[in-house]
Each structure stands twice: as C-alpha cells, then as structure tokens.
mmCIF file of C-alpha atoms in Angstrom:
data_model
loop_
_atom_site.group_PDB
_atom_site.id
_atom_site.type_symbol
_atom_site.label_atom_id
_atom_site.label_comp_id
_atom_site.label_asym_id
_atom_site.label_seq_id
_atom_site.Cartn_x
_atom_site.Cartn_y
_atom_site.Cartn_z
ATOM 1 C CA MET M 1 72.776 178.945 69.501
ATOM 2 C CA ARG M 2 71.569 176.243 67.139
ATOM 3 C CA GLU M 3 70.243 174.445 70.031
ATOM 4 C CA TRP M 4 66.399 174.815 70.642
ATOM 5 C CA GLY M 5 65.051 173.223 73.978
ATOM 6 C CA SER M 6 62.911 170.280 73.894
ATOM 7 C CA ASP M 7 59.932 172.042 75.309
ATOM 8 C CA SER M 8 57.173 172.206 72.676
ATOM 9 C CA SER M 9 57.016 176.139 72.856
ATOM 10 C CA ASP M 10 60.701 176.767 71.526
ATOM 11 C CA ALA M 11 60.737 173.439 69.319
ATOM 12 C CA ALA M 12 62.752 174.392 66.158
ATOM 13 C CA ALA M 13 62.062 173.757 62.233
ATOM 14 C CA LEU M 14 64.647 174.032 59.698
ATOM 15 C CA TYR M 15 63.664 176.341 56.888
ATOM 16 C CA VAL M 16 65.310 175.804 53.503
ATOM 17 C CA PHE M 17 65.671 178.710 51.048
ATOM 18 C CA ALA M 18 67.521 177.404 48.408
ATOM 19 C CA VAL M 19 70.146 174.537 47.061
ATOM 20 C CA CYS M 20 73.244 175.439 45.500
ATOM 21 C CA ASP M 21 76.627 173.915 44.222
ATOM 22 C CA ALA M 22 78.492 176.204 46.818
ATOM 23 C CA PRO M 23 81.767 174.773 47.733
ATOM 24 C CA ASP M 24 82.008 176.437 51.044
ATOM 25 C CA PRO M 25 78.730 176.300 53.328
ATOM 26 C CA ALA M 26 80.622 178.278 56.029
ATOM 27 C CA LEU M 27 80.340 181.624 53.661
ATOM 28 C CA PHE M 28 76.556 181.706 54.186
ATOM 29 C CA ALA M 29 77.003 183.147 58.012
ATOM 30 C CA ASP M 30 77.142 186.664 56.695
ATOM 31 C CA VAL M 31 73.886 186.911 55.052
ATOM 32 C CA PRO M 32 70.819 187.616 57.342
ATOM 33 C CA GLY M 33 67.822 185.360 56.981
ATOM 34 C CA PHE M 34 64.463 185.636 58.922
ATOM 35 C CA ALA M 35 64.754 187.713 62.293
ATOM 36 C CA VAL M 36 63.151 185.431 64.085
ATOM 37 C CA GLY M 37 65.772 182.634 63.526
ATOM 38 C CA GLY M 38 69.215 181.682 64.127
ATOM 39 C CA PRO M 39 72.011 182.385 61.697
ATOM 40 C CA LEU M 40 71.749 181.229 58.018
ATOM 41 C CA ARG M 41 74.194 178.308 57.378
ATOM 42 C CA GLY M 42 74.738 175.850 54.853
ATOM 43 C CA LEU M 43 73.771 172.217 55.003
ATOM 44 C CA ARG M 44 75.715 169.931 53.103
ATOM 45 C CA CYS M 45 73.418 167.409 51.229
ATOM 46 C CA GLY M 46 75.594 165.292 48.980
ATOM 47 C CA GLU M 47 77.129 166.857 46.347
ATOM 48 C CA LEU M 48 74.814 170.045 46.817
ATOM 49 C CA THR M 49 74.557 172.348 49.731
ATOM 50 C CA ALA M 50 70.906 173.799 50.881
ATOM 51 C CA VAL M 51 70.840 177.457 52.433
ATOM 52 C CA VAL M 52 69.198 176.994 55.460
ATOM 53 C CA GLN M 53 68.115 178.471 58.822
ATOM 54 C CA THR M 54 66.766 177.132 62.121
ATOM 55 C CA VAL M 55 63.767 178.748 63.080
ATOM 56 C CA PRO M 56 61.116 178.446 65.953
ATOM 57 C CA ALA M 57 58.489 176.017 64.859
ATOM 58 C CA ALA M 58 55.426 177.976 66.106
ATOM 59 C CA ASP M 59 56.368 180.944 63.960
ATOM 60 C CA PHE M 60 56.252 178.527 60.924
ATOM 61 C CA THR M 61 53.237 176.501 61.238
ATOM 62 C CA ASP M 62 50.322 176.745 58.791
ATOM 63 C CA GLU M 63 48.279 178.646 61.342
ATOM 64 C CA ALA M 64 51.006 181.187 61.465
ATOM 65 C CA TRP M 65 51.159 181.432 57.586
ATOM 66 C CA GLN M 66 47.433 181.732 57.522
ATOM 67 C CA ALA M 67 47.884 184.760 59.909
ATOM 68 C CA ARG M 68 50.694 186.060 57.862
ATOM 69 C CA MET M 69 48.897 186.031 54.642
ATOM 70 C CA SER M 70 46.508 188.519 56.038
ATOM 71 C CA ASP M 71 49.207 190.857 57.305
ATOM 72 C CA ARG M 72 50.645 192.893 54.447
ATOM 73 C CA GLY M 73 53.688 194.060 56.492
ATOM 74 C CA GLU M 74 54.182 190.819 57.882
ATOM 75 C CA LEU M 75 54.157 188.801 54.522
ATOM 76 C CA GLU M 76 56.404 191.253 52.843
ATOM 77 C CA ARG M 77 58.918 191.118 55.408
ATOM 78 C CA TYR M 78 58.992 187.421 55.145
ATOM 79 C CA ALA M 79 58.641 187.226 51.282
ATOM 80 C CA ARG M 80 61.599 190.007 51.183
ATOM 81 C CA ALA M 81 63.993 187.898 53.494
ATOM 82 C CA HIS M 82 63.363 184.783 51.408
ATOM 83 C CA HIS M 83 63.969 186.677 48.273
ATOM 84 C CA HIS M 84 67.163 188.277 49.795
ATOM 85 C CA VAL M 85 68.708 185.006 50.734
ATOM 86 C CA VAL M 86 68.019 183.495 47.524
ATOM 87 C CA SER M 87 69.434 186.315 45.760
ATOM 88 C CA ALA M 88 72.571 186.550 47.880
ATOM 89 C CA ALA M 89 73.237 183.062 47.425
ATOM 90 C CA ALA M 90 72.719 183.080 43.784
ATOM 91 C CA ALA M 91 75.128 186.218 43.497
ATOM 92 C CA LEU M 92 77.764 183.478 44.575
ATOM 93 C CA TRP M 93 76.960 180.162 43.443
ATOM 94 C CA ARG M 94 74.538 178.513 40.975
ATOM 95 C CA THR M 95 71.317 178.301 42.917
ATOM 96 C CA VAL M 96 67.963 176.512 42.805
ATOM 97 C CA PRO M 97 65.364 178.545 44.743
ATOM 98 C CA LEU M 98 62.850 176.613 46.793
ATOM 99 C CA PRO M 99 59.343 178.029 47.156
ATOM 100 C CA LEU M 100 58.472 180.236 50.253
ATOM 101 C CA ALA M 101 58.014 178.246 53.209
ATOM 102 C CA THR M 102 59.657 174.969 52.627
ATOM 103 C CA LEU M 103 60.134 173.425 55.895
ATOM 104 C CA TYR M 104 61.655 170.093 57.526
ATOM 105 C CA HIS M 105 61.767 168.960 61.165
ATOM 106 C CA GLY M 106 65.258 168.991 61.356
ATOM 107 C CA GLU M 107 68.659 168.395 59.500
ATOM 108 C CA ASP M 108 68.214 164.689 58.906
ATOM 109 C CA ARG M 109 64.743 165.123 57.541
ATOM 110 C CA ALA M 110 66.205 168.014 55.349
ATOM 111 C CA ARG M 111 68.851 166.159 54.101
ATOM 112 C CA GLN M 112 67.266 163.028 53.346
ATOM 113 C CA ALA M 113 64.534 164.738 51.223
ATOM 114 C CA LEU M 114 66.906 167.111 49.269
ATOM 115 C CA ILE M 115 69.453 164.110 48.826
ATOM 116 C CA ALA M 116 66.512 162.353 47.170
ATOM 117 C CA GLU M 117 65.803 165.204 44.723
ATOM 118 C CA THR M 118 69.653 165.729 43.593
ATOM 119 C CA GLU M 119 68.886 164.816 40.061
ATOM 120 C CA ARG M 120 66.323 167.338 39.625
ATOM 121 C CA PHE M 121 68.381 170.132 41.017
ATOM 122 C CA ARG M 122 71.306 169.065 38.875
ATOM 123 C CA ALA M 123 69.033 169.327 35.855
ATOM 124 C CA ALA M 124 67.574 172.714 37.242
ATOM 125 C CA LEU M 125 71.204 173.990 37.670
ATOM 126 C CA LYS M 126 72.124 172.821 34.238
ATOM 127 C CA ARG M 127 69.093 174.477 32.556
ATOM 128 C CA THR M 128 69.690 177.971 34.249
ATOM 129 C CA ALA M 129 73.284 178.127 34.382
ATOM 130 C CA ASP M 130 74.671 181.447 33.190
ATOM 131 C CA HIS M 131 70.953 182.606 32.745
ATOM 132 C CA ALA M 132 69.080 185.220 34.669
ATOM 133 C CA GLU M 133 65.289 185.994 34.496
ATOM 134 C CA TRP M 134 63.821 189.302 33.381
ATOM 135 C CA GLY M 135 60.383 190.567 33.941
ATOM 136 C CA VAL M 136 58.313 192.430 30.951
ATOM 137 C CA LYS M 137 55.029 194.189 31.737
ATOM 138 C CA VAL M 138 53.433 196.204 28.940
ATOM 139 C CA TYR M 139 50.567 198.526 29.834
ATOM 140 C CA ALA M 140 48.028 200.268 27.285
ATOM 141 C CA ALA M 141 46.719 203.891 27.951
ATOM 142 C CA PRO M 142 43.239 203.764 29.277
ATOM 143 C CA PRO M 143 40.310 204.500 27.368
ATOM 144 C CA PRO M 144 39.892 208.143 26.398
ATOM 145 C CA THR M 145 37.739 210.210 28.760
ATOM 146 C CA ASP M 146 35.156 211.305 26.009
ATOM 147 C CA GLU M 147 33.516 207.635 26.491
ATOM 148 C CA PRO M 148 31.729 207.823 29.429
ATOM 149 C CA SER M 149 31.745 204.388 31.203
ATOM 150 C CA PRO M 150 28.327 202.643 31.446
ATOM 151 C CA ALA M 151 28.054 202.812 35.266
ATOM 152 C CA LEU M 152 28.451 206.935 35.081
ATOM 153 C CA ARG M 153 25.727 207.057 32.348
ATOM 154 C CA ALA M 154 23.467 205.021 34.111
ATOM 155 C CA SER M 155 23.141 207.041 37.166
ATOM 156 C CA GLY M 156 23.168 210.362 35.253
ATOM 157 C CA SER M 157 20.338 211.983 33.496
ATOM 158 C CA PRO M 158 17.228 210.971 35.296
ATOM 159 C CA ALA M 159 15.326 213.540 33.163
ATOM 160 C CA GLY M 160 15.871 211.499 29.811
ATOM 161 C CA ARG M 161 14.516 208.495 31.522
ATOM 162 C CA SER M 162 11.102 210.065 32.708
ATOM 163 C CA ARG M 163 10.592 212.080 29.504
ATOM 164 C CA PRO M 164 12.561 210.446 26.468
ATOM 165 C CA VAL M 165 12.517 212.284 23.101
ATOM 166 C CA PRO M 166 11.095 210.139 20.385
ATOM 167 C CA GLY M 167 13.603 207.653 19.053
ATOM 168 C CA ALA M 168 15.679 207.669 22.503
ATOM 169 C CA GLY M 169 15.663 204.165 22.871
ATOM 170 C CA LEU M 170 17.365 203.508 19.471
ATOM 171 C CA ALA M 171 19.725 206.228 19.846
ATOM 172 C CA TYR M 172 20.753 204.620 23.244
ATOM 173 C CA LEU M 173 21.272 201.399 21.460
ATOM 174 C CA ASP M 174 23.259 202.795 18.864
ATOM 175 C CA ARG M 175 25.627 204.724 21.413
ATOM 176 C CA LYS M 176 25.793 201.259 23.206
ATOM 177 C CA ARG M 177 26.782 199.726 20.134
ATOM 178 C CA GLY M 178 29.437 202.459 19.390
ATOM 179 C CA ILE M 179 30.936 202.131 22.680
ATOM 180 C CA GLN M 180 31.180 198.181 22.542
ATOM 181 C CA ALA M 181 32.798 198.590 18.959
ATOM 182 C CA ARG M 182 35.516 201.029 20.210
ATOM 183 C CA ARG M 183 35.957 199.043 23.153
ATOM 184 C CA GLU M 184 36.620 195.720 20.857
ATOM 185 C CA ARG M 185 38.950 197.797 18.698
ATOM 186 C CA ARG M 186 41.017 198.940 21.688
ATOM 187 C CA HIS M 187 40.950 195.600 22.954
ATOM 188 C CA GLU M 188 42.425 194.048 19.506
ATOM 189 C CA GLU M 189 45.137 196.874 19.446
ATOM 190 C CA SER M 190 46.088 195.923 22.991
ATOM 191 C CA LEU M 191 46.570 192.303 22.055
ATOM 192 C CA ARG M 192 48.561 193.158 18.888
ATOM 193 C CA VAL M 193 50.875 195.380 20.949
ATOM 194 C CA ALA M 194 51.323 192.431 23.672
ATOM 195 C CA ASP M 195 52.160 189.997 20.883
ATOM 196 C CA THR M 196 54.361 192.320 19.301
ATOM 197 C CA VAL M 197 56.552 192.894 22.366
ATOM 198 C CA ASP M 198 56.361 189.399 23.492
ATOM 199 C CA ALA M 199 57.383 187.997 20.079
ATOM 200 C CA ALA M 200 60.526 190.399 19.959
ATOM 201 C CA PHE M 201 61.638 189.276 23.481
ATOM 202 C CA ARG M 202 61.223 185.653 22.408
ATOM 203 C CA ASN M 203 63.504 186.198 19.681
ATOM 204 C CA VAL M 204 66.357 186.967 22.113
ATOM 205 C CA ALA M 205 65.137 184.604 25.085
ATOM 206 C CA ALA M 206 65.959 181.001 25.892
ATOM 207 C CA GLU M 207 62.594 180.395 27.508
ATOM 208 C CA VAL M 208 59.548 182.448 28.378
ATOM 209 C CA ARG M 209 56.611 181.994 30.930
ATOM 210 C CA ARG M 210 53.612 184.278 30.708
ATOM 211 C CA LEU M 211 52.327 185.023 34.285
ATOM 212 C CA ARG M 212 48.838 186.091 35.174
ATOM 213 C CA LEU M 213 47.956 189.621 34.015
ATOM 214 C CA HIS M 214 47.728 191.822 37.188
ATOM 215 C CA GLY M 215 44.117 193.559 37.510
ATOM 216 C CA PRO M 216 43.668 197.228 38.487
ATOM 217 C CA GLU M 217 44.083 196.529 42.104
ATOM 218 C CA LEU M 218 47.656 196.098 41.268
ATOM 219 C CA THR M 219 48.215 198.602 38.319
ATOM 220 C CA GLY M 220 45.931 201.272 39.276
ATOM 221 C CA THR M 221 43.154 202.481 37.399
ATOM 222 C CA SER M 222 45.307 205.045 34.991
ATOM 223 C CA ARG M 223 46.634 202.206 32.970
ATOM 224 C CA LEU M 224 45.852 198.769 31.711
ATOM 225 C CA GLN M 225 48.261 195.810 32.031
ATOM 226 C CA ILE M 226 48.278 193.729 28.539
ATOM 227 C CA LEU M 227 51.364 191.723 28.964
ATOM 228 C CA ASN M 228 52.959 190.074 32.077
ATOM 229 C CA ALA M 229 55.688 187.650 30.832
ATOM 230 C CA THR M 230 59.089 186.588 32.317
ATOM 231 C CA TYR M 231 62.068 185.645 30.101
ATOM 232 C CA LEU M 232 64.971 183.439 30.695
ATOM 233 C CA MET M 233 67.890 185.272 28.911
ATOM 234 C CA ALA M 234 71.552 184.218 28.616
ATOM 235 C CA GLU M 235 73.756 186.560 30.890
ATOM 236 C CA ASN M 236 75.965 187.557 27.773
ATOM 237 C CA ARG M 237 72.789 188.933 26.041
ATOM 238 C CA ALA M 238 71.433 191.118 28.836
ATOM 239 C CA ASP M 239 72.992 194.208 27.336
ATOM 240 C CA GLU M 240 70.679 193.818 24.301
ATOM 241 C CA LEU M 241 67.601 194.369 26.614
ATOM 242 C CA ALA M 242 67.727 198.121 27.214
ATOM 243 C CA PRO M 243 67.940 198.973 23.487
ATOM 244 C CA LEU M 244 65.164 196.366 22.752
ATOM 245 C CA VAL M 245 62.878 197.959 25.079
ATOM 246 C CA ARG M 246 63.467 201.447 23.768
ATOM 247 C CA GLU M 247 62.938 200.384 20.249
ATOM 248 C CA LEU M 248 59.561 198.603 21.401
ATOM 249 C CA ARG M 249 58.335 201.772 23.153
ATOM 250 C CA GLU M 250 58.983 203.910 20.059
ATOM 251 C CA ARG M 251 57.309 201.246 17.843
ATOM 252 C CA THR M 252 54.275 200.361 19.621
ATOM 253 C CA GLY M 253 53.981 203.639 21.885
ATOM 254 C CA ALA M 254 53.058 201.424 24.714
ATOM 255 C CA GLU M 255 54.281 201.488 28.393
ATOM 256 C CA ILE M 256 57.046 198.852 28.724
ATOM 257 C CA GLU M 257 58.569 197.902 32.217
ATOM 258 C CA LEU M 258 61.464 195.639 32.447
ATOM 259 C CA SER M 259 62.594 194.275 35.647
ATOM 260 C CA GLY M 260 65.794 191.960 36.291
ATOM 261 C CA PRO M 261 67.990 190.376 36.521
ATOM 262 C CA TRP M 262 65.985 188.005 38.763
ATOM 263 C CA VAL M 263 67.267 184.802 39.921
ATOM 264 C CA PRO M 264 65.577 182.342 37.429
ATOM 265 C CA TYR M 265 62.699 181.552 39.804
ATOM 266 C CA SER M 266 60.054 181.245 37.079
ATOM 267 C CA PHE M 267 62.260 178.578 35.155
ATOM 268 C CA ILE M 268 63.529 176.270 37.830
ATOM 269 C CA GLY M 269 60.662 173.875 37.751
ATOM 270 C CA GLU M 270 59.966 171.307 34.982
ATOM 271 C CA VAL M 271 57.266 172.283 32.520
ATOM 272 C CA MET U 1 79.589 201.841 29.188
ATOM 273 C CA THR U 2 81.977 198.876 28.402
ATOM 274 C CA ASP U 3 80.823 195.552 27.597
ATOM 275 C CA LEU U 4 82.787 194.442 30.734
ATOM 276 C CA ASP U 5 80.792 197.038 33.017
ATOM 277 C CA LEU U 6 77.573 195.282 31.563
ATOM 278 C CA GLU U 7 78.760 191.678 32.144
ATOM 279 C CA ARG U 8 79.607 192.658 35.754
ATOM 280 C CA GLU U 9 75.970 194.062 36.103
ATOM 281 C CA ALA U 10 74.381 190.931 34.904
ATOM 282 C CA CYS U 11 76.432 188.617 36.877
ATOM 283 C CA PRO U 12 75.952 187.958 39.696
ATOM 284 C CA ILE U 13 72.594 188.053 40.253
ATOM 285 C CA PRO U 14 71.343 190.284 43.155
ATOM 286 C CA GLY U 15 67.630 190.656 41.950
ATOM 287 C CA PRO U 16 66.159 194.129 41.178
ATOM 288 C CA PRO U 17 66.695 196.369 44.370
ATOM 289 C CA ASN U 18 63.508 198.207 43.998
ATOM 290 C CA SER U 19 61.329 195.250 43.054
ATOM 291 C CA ASN U 20 57.527 195.300 44.100
ATOM 292 C CA LEU U 21 56.168 193.103 46.463
ATOM 293 C CA ALA U 22 53.798 191.508 43.849
ATOM 294 C CA ASP U 23 56.836 190.880 41.529
ATOM 295 C CA ILE U 24 58.415 189.030 44.427
ATOM 296 C CA LEU U 25 55.432 187.089 45.246
ATOM 297 C CA GLU U 26 54.604 186.139 41.963
ATOM 298 C CA ARG U 27 58.028 184.237 41.727
ATOM 299 C CA ILE U 28 58.655 182.924 45.324
ATOM 300 C CA LEU U 29 55.237 181.302 45.593
ATOM 301 C CA ASP U 30 55.556 177.786 44.382
ATOM 302 C CA LYS U 31 57.313 178.751 41.375
ATOM 303 C CA GLY U 32 60.643 176.435 42.068
ATOM 304 C CA ILE U 33 60.888 172.914 42.054
ATOM 305 C CA VAL U 34 58.121 171.428 44.126
ATOM 306 C CA ILE U 35 59.826 169.533 47.240
ATOM 307 C CA ALA U 36 57.500 168.272 49.960
ATOM 308 C CA GLY U 37 58.572 169.772 53.133
ATOM 309 C CA ASP U 38 57.571 168.205 56.510
ATOM 310 C CA ILE U 39 55.231 170.811 57.374
ATOM 311 C CA LYS U 40 52.341 171.053 55.123
ATOM 312 C CA ILE U 41 51.702 174.936 54.416
ATOM 313 C CA ASP U 42 48.961 176.093 51.954
ATOM 314 C CA LEU U 43 50.050 179.415 50.669
ATOM 315 C CA LEU U 44 47.647 181.763 48.535
ATOM 316 C CA ASP U 45 48.200 182.398 45.136
ATOM 317 C CA ILE U 46 49.129 185.836 44.072
ATOM 318 C CA GLU U 47 45.632 186.921 43.220
ATOM 319 C CA LEU U 48 44.009 186.040 46.263
ATOM 320 C CA LEU U 49 47.170 187.747 48.132
ATOM 321 C CA THR U 50 46.607 190.639 46.113
ATOM 322 C CA ILE U 51 42.832 190.864 46.837
ATOM 323 C CA ARG U 52 43.182 190.156 50.662
ATOM 324 C CA LEU U 53 46.084 192.133 51.307
ATOM 325 C CA ARG U 54 44.832 195.183 49.540
ATOM 326 C CA LEU U 55 48.049 195.940 47.749
ATOM 327 C CA PHE U 56 45.509 198.281 45.894
ATOM 328 C CA VAL U 57 46.282 201.397 44.373
ATOM 329 C CA ALA U 58 42.422 201.580 43.812
ATOM 330 C CA SER U 59 39.625 199.058 44.265
ATOM 331 C CA VAL U 60 38.105 196.855 41.359
ATOM 332 C CA ASP U 61 34.936 198.833 41.565
ATOM 333 C CA THR U 62 36.635 202.032 41.167
ATOM 334 C CA ALA U 63 38.105 200.525 38.071
ATOM 335 C CA LYS U 64 34.866 199.364 36.672
ATOM 336 C CA LYS U 65 33.266 202.548 37.014
ATOM 337 C CA ALA U 66 36.222 204.045 35.304
ATOM 338 C CA GLY U 67 35.260 201.421 32.725
ATOM 339 C CA ILE U 68 38.338 199.678 32.643
ATOM 340 C CA ASP U 69 36.839 196.172 32.399
ATOM 341 C CA TRP U 70 37.300 194.748 29.085
ATOM 342 C CA TRP U 71 39.217 191.532 30.386
ATOM 343 C CA GLU U 72 35.740 190.652 31.927
ATOM 344 C CA THR U 73 33.667 191.171 28.774
ATOM 345 C CA ASP U 74 35.975 189.327 26.283
ATOM 346 C CA PRO U 75 35.067 185.700 25.788
ATOM 347 C CA ALA U 76 38.568 184.611 25.130
ATOM 348 C CA LEU U 77 39.490 185.890 28.877
ATOM 349 C CA SER U 78 36.558 185.323 30.604
ATOM 350 C CA SER U 79 33.566 182.831 30.983
ATOM 351 C CA ARG U 80 31.823 185.648 32.246
ATOM 352 C CA ALA U 81 31.529 187.358 29.051
ATOM 353 C CA ALA U 82 29.230 184.753 27.526
ATOM 354 C CA ARG U 83 26.691 185.245 30.393
ATOM 355 C CA ASP U 84 26.920 188.947 30.175
ATOM 356 C CA ALA U 85 26.273 189.226 26.645
ATOM 357 C CA LEU U 86 22.941 187.685 27.156
ATOM 358 C CA GLN U 87 22.423 189.909 30.308
ATOM 359 C CA ASN U 88 23.377 192.934 28.282
ATOM 360 C CA GLU U 89 20.748 191.823 25.634
ATOM 361 C CA ASN U 90 18.170 191.295 28.148
ATOM 362 C CA ARG U 91 18.871 194.573 29.853
ATOM 363 C CA GLU U 92 18.694 196.539 26.715
ATOM 364 C CA LEU U 93 15.457 195.145 25.666
ATOM 365 C CA ARG U 94 14.174 196.063 29.224
ATOM 366 C CA GLU U 95 15.214 199.466 28.978
ATOM 367 C CA ARG U 96 13.918 199.920 25.712
ATOM 368 C CA LEU U 97 10.493 198.548 26.925
ATOM 369 C CA GLU U 98 10.744 201.087 29.767
ATOM 370 C CA ALA U 99 11.283 203.923 27.373
ATOM 371 C CA ILE U 100 8.198 202.898 25.612
ATOM 372 C CA GLU U 101 5.975 202.351 28.459
ATOM 373 C CA SER U 102 6.980 205.606 30.297
ATOM 374 C CA ARG U 103 6.182 207.463 26.888
ATOM 375 C CA ASN U 104 2.709 205.818 27.045
ATOM 376 C CA ASP U 105 2.385 206.845 30.501
ATOM 377 C CA ASP U 106 2.965 210.535 29.662
ATOM 378 C CA THR U 107 0.730 210.295 26.867
ATOM 379 C CA ARG U 108 -2.088 209.243 29.335
ATOM 380 C CA THR U 109 -1.114 211.797 31.869
ATOM 381 C CA ALA U 110 -1.410 214.374 29.217
ATOM 382 C CA ARG U 111 -5.005 213.422 28.320
#
C-alpha cells in the first residue's frame, strides 16, 4: 500500500501534517487523511513523531495547489482534511501543526529536515503545553439607514442637479460634512469597543495575535467586523471565557463571536 | 456543569466542530513553524483567497453602496484615505462649480 511505482505518473510525495511527542506512532492509523493518499501514519524523527501521509506527487505539485486555490470546494476539502488530522493528533498528544502543504520527496528527506528542527519543535511544544487558542471576533452594527450612502445619493435626484435652489451647493457641503462627522464618531466608537474587548481578553490570556480584519466579502454587509484576534489561553482558564463574553456583550452592546478551543496554530511560530 | 466537565471539554482539543473555512484558512496558511519542504508551493494568503474564491456573502461593491467603507477612509487603516481626502475636496469643488454654472445657464435660458 505504501509502495508507489517508480513510473513518474504515480510517483509519491510525503505530506507532513504535524509533529508531536507521540509515544506510539501506530495509533495514527484510525484517523483519515487526504482521500487521495495512503493511510495516515507516524514517522519517528528522533525523539518526536511526525504525522505523515504518502500522497500521489502529481496531486501535490505547485501547479496542483494553484488550481486548487481557484476551486473553493477543492480547497475546502484539503484545508479541512489538514485541520482534522492536526486536531485529531492534538487531541491525543502535544502537537506542533505544520502549515498546509508541507511536502517532502520521501521519508528520509522528511526525517532529515524535521530532526534538524527538533529544538524549535521542542520550544514550541513547551510554549503551548496545556494551552489552547480561542478566536474572538467583534462586530459593530452597520450605519443607520437614515444616513443615505454617497453612492445612492449621487445617482438619485437629478432634478436638483439641473435646477438647484439657491444655496444648494452649500447645503450639499454641509450635508457631506455631517455624514463625515457621524462616520468618524461611529468609527471612534468602534475602535473603543474593539479595544475594550481586546483588553479584557488580554487580561486572561497568555499571548495574543491580531488577525487581519475580515472585509464585507466575508462578514456580509449587515455587520462590520471591528476586531479579529486570537488568544492563547491556559486550559484551566477556559471556563472563564463564556462569562467574559456575556459580560462584554452587555457592557459594549457589540456582537462578539468566540471560537475555540483551537490547536494553538497561531502561537506556534516564534514572533 | 461542574469544573470537571469543563475541563474535559477544554482538553483534549478537537477544534471547533462548526468552524468556517475562513477561520481554518487563516490558521493553517503558513502560521506554524516555517519548515522548508522539498516541494516549493506558493499558497495565497487569506485575503486573496477570499477574493478569488468568492467566500462572499456579498460583493465589495455592494458593501460600498451600502456605505460600509470606513476602513478605506481612515488614514490609520489605509493609504488610500490620504489620496481620497484630496479627491473628495476636488470633487466637492467641481460639484459646487457645476451648480453655479447650471444656475447661470438657467438664467441665460430664461432671458
């Protein structure tokens, strides 16, 4: 099953999902990996064990990934499979996830590369031991509807354009200034709410990473994301999170989304 | 719920069951230890993937029409803001001029 022919069309590559301090590599056999590959297995790399899968090299070339990144369904299948294996390993052992699409030509190459990084893996394991990652997203309400957008107003009321009443230009400018001022106030308020929520979580977290804010293409237009952050939390403090979110919702009136516990993906790399 | 239950919930870590694709992608794209693999693969970042794959609830243009664009007009968040400030002023002046000119035109036609 693990042997692949030497013919280039079915040449094999070795996909590495994660590295962990697993005592028994054989236990990986029950977890599914990518549908196209062989069974998931452990690869002993010195004192650590890598979670690996032999996959058809042709499906994991740069070209194949470029095509995959244009196909939402495909990318989602691969992303979720990767995430599932990492999470399954982390459920059993202390685990360092590797980024999506880490591939080697074979076991020897992988073992050689991973053993060379043993110290970094050990440091990451130590830093994240007994901790989990929790994502926090905060959304503000959209602008009130009594404030028409510039785009809508520009396309409307052509009558006013051809025959403006005296002082129409000035009124227009005043209106524009009013909209701008309201927008700035709303923006400042959003930043204040984001800071309040962030500060409260920093208070209970070991580490924090701010992620890029999601634009409306991800959040929809009915709400505005004002904080996207992720926190490394000691596992024995996880029960403080739900009450904290409730309290912050009441205090700020903002919509707050908590996701987790995640394998501490965002806290593995040295920063 | 007892403390014991919570502890069991928090550890082991299965990952949130209903996590959305963007949440997963922003964590698994090159966020771990950077290890050089044998096969060089250039993955897009989450923003580019989002745009290309249309994980969209609505398009960016739709959002702009709804006035949800403050991140583009905040100098702290965008270098576009500085440019836009000038363009806005320019446009306002042009619109004002247009209004005055059309008033003059009306007066002329009325004569």
